[in-house]
mmCIF file of C-alpha atoms in Angstrom:
data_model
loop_
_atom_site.group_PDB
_atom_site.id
_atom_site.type_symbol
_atom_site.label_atom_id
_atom_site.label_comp_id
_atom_site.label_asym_id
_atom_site.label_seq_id
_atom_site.Cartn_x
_atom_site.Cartn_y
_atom_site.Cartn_z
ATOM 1 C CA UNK A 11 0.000 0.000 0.000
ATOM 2 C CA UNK A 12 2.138 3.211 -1.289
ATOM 3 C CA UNK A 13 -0.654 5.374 -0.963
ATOM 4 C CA UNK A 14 -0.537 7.712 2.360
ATOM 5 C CA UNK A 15 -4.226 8.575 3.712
ATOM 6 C CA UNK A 16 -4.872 11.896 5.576
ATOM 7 C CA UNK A 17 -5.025 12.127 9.056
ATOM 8 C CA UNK A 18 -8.033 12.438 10.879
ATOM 9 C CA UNK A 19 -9.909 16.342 10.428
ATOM 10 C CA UNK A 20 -11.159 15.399 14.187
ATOM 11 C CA UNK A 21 -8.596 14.596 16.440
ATOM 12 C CA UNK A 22 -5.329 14.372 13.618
ATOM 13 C CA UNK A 23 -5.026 10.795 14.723
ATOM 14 C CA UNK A 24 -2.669 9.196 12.258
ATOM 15 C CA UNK A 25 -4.088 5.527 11.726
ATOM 16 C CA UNK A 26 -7.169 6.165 9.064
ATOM 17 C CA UNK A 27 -7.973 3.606 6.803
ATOM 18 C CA UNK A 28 -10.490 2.957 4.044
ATOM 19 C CA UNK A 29 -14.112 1.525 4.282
ATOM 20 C CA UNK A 30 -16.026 1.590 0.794
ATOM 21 C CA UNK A 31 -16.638 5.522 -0.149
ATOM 22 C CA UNK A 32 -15.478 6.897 2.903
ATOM 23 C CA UNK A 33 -12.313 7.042 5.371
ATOM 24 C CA UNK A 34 -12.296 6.451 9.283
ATOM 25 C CA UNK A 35 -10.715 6.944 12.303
ATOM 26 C CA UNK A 36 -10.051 3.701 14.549
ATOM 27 C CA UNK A 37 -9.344 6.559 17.433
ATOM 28 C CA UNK A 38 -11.978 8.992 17.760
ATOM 29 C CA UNK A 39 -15.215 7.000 15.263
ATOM 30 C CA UNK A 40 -15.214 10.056 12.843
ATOM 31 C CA UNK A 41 -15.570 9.317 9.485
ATOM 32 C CA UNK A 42 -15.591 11.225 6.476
ATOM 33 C CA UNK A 43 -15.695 11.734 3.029
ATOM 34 C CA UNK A 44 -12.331 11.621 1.454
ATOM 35 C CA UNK A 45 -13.595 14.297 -1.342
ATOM 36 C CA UNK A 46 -13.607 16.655 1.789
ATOM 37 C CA UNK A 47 -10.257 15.478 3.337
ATOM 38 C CA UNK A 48 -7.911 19.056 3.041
ATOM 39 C CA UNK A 49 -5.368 19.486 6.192
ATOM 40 C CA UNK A 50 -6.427 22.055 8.559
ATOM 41 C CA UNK A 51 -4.956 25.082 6.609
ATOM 42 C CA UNK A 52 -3.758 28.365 8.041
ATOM 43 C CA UNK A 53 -7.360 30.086 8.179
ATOM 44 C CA UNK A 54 -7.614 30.872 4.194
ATOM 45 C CA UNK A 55 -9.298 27.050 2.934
ATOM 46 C CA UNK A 56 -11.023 27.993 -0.016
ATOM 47 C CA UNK A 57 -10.176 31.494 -0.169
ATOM 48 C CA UNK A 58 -11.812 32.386 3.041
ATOM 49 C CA UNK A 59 -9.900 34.987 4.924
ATOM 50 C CA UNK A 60 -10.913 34.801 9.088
ATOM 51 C CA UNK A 61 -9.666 37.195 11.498
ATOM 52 C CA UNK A 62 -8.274 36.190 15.014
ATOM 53 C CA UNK A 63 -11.680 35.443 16.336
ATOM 54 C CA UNK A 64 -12.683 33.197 13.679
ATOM 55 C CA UNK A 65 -15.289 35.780 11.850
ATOM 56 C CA UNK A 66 -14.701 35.611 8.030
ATOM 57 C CA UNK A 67 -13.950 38.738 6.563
ATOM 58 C CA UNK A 68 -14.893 40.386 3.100
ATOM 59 C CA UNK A 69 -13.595 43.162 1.281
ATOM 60 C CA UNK A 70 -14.856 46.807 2.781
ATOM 61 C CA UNK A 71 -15.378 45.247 6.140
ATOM 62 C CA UNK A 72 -13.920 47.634 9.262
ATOM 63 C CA UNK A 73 -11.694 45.676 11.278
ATOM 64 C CA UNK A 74 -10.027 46.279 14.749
ATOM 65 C CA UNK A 75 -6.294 45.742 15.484
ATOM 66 C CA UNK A 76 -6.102 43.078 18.660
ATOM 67 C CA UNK A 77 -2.549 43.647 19.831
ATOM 68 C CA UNK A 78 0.360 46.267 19.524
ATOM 69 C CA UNK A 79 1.868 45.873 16.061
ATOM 70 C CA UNK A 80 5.721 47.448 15.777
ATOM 71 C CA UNK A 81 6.465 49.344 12.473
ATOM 72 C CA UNK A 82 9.669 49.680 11.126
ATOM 73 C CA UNK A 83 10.418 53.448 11.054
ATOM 74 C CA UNK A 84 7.884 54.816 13.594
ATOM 75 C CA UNK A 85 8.966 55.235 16.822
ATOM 76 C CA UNK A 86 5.303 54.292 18.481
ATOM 77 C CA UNK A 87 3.811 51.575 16.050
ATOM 78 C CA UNK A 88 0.192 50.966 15.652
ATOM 79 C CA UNK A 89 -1.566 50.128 19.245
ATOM 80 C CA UNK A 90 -4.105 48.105 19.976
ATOM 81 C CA UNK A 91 -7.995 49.353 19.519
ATOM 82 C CA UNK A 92 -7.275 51.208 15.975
ATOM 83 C CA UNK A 93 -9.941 51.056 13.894
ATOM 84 C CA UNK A 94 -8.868 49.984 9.945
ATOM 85 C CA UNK A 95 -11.955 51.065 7.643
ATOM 86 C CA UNK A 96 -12.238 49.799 4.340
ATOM 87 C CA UNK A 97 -10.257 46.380 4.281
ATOM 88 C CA UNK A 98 -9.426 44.701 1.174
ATOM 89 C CA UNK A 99 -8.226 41.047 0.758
ATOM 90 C CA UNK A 100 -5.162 40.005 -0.934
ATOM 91 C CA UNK A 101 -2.953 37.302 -1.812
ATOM 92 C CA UNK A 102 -0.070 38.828 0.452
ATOM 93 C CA UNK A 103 3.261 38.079 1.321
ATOM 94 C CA UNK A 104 3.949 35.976 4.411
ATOM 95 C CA UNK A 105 0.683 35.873 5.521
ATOM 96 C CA UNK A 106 0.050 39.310 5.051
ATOM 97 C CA UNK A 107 -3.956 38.964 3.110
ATOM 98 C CA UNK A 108 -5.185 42.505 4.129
ATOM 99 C CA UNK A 109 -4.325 45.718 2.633
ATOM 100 C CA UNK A 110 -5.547 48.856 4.237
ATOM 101 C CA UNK A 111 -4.794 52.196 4.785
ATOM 102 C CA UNK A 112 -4.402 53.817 8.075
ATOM 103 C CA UNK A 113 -4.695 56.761 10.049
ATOM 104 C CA UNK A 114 -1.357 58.151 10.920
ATOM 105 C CA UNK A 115 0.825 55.701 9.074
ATOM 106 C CA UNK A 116 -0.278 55.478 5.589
ATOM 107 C CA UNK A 117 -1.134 52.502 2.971
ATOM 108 C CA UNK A 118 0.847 48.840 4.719
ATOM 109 C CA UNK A 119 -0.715 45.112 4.806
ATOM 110 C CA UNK A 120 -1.633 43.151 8.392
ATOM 111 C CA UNK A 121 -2.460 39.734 8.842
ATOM 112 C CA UNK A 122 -5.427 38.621 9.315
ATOM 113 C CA UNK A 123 -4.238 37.175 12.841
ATOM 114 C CA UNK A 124 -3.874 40.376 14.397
ATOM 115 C CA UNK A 125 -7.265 42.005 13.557
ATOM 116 C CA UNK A 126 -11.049 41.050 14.480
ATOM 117 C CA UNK A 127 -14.007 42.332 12.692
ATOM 118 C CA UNK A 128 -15.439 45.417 14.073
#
């Protein structure tokens, strides 16, 4: 048998194996379809974008900042509690899927890890 199977979406348990259409786990019972088996992705599956809270987030939304971000070049950075208004989602680099413009500090991209939907 060369072919690896996925582990399980429920409790990542490593010992799946195939019953007819569908793939279980011996660990936790859970079975599922192996059509639906993707690995637990970094918050963007399918091109949804969630902030830190787990809200998905659309282009236009206003989003909060949840912790005190450091910028290179400004002495204070951008603290936590400022409002971003008018998001838009990109493909960014390192993780970086929102680009905004704010307040103080000009056009830069965040992650969507350090912001929750206002």
């Amino acid at each position: 048998m060369t072919e690896k199977l996925p582990p399980c979406p429920e409790c990542s348990g490593a010992y799946t194996y195939e019953m007819g259409a569908l793939l279980i786990c011996p660990e936790c019972g859970h079975e599922w379809s192996p059509v639906s088996a993707e690995p637990a992705g970094s918050g963007a599956e399918n091109g949804v974008i969630r902030d830190a809270v787990g809200n998905v987030l659309a282009d236009g939304d206003t989003v909060t900042v949840v912790k005190t971000l450091k910028v290179k070049g400004s002495p204070s950075g951008i603290k936590a509690g400022t409002k971003v208004r008018n998001i838009r989602l990109v493909d960014g680099v390192d993780g970086h899927d929102i680009d905004c413009r704010i307040d103080g500090f000009g056009p830069m991209q965040l992650k969507s890890s350090v912001v929750k939907k206002a």
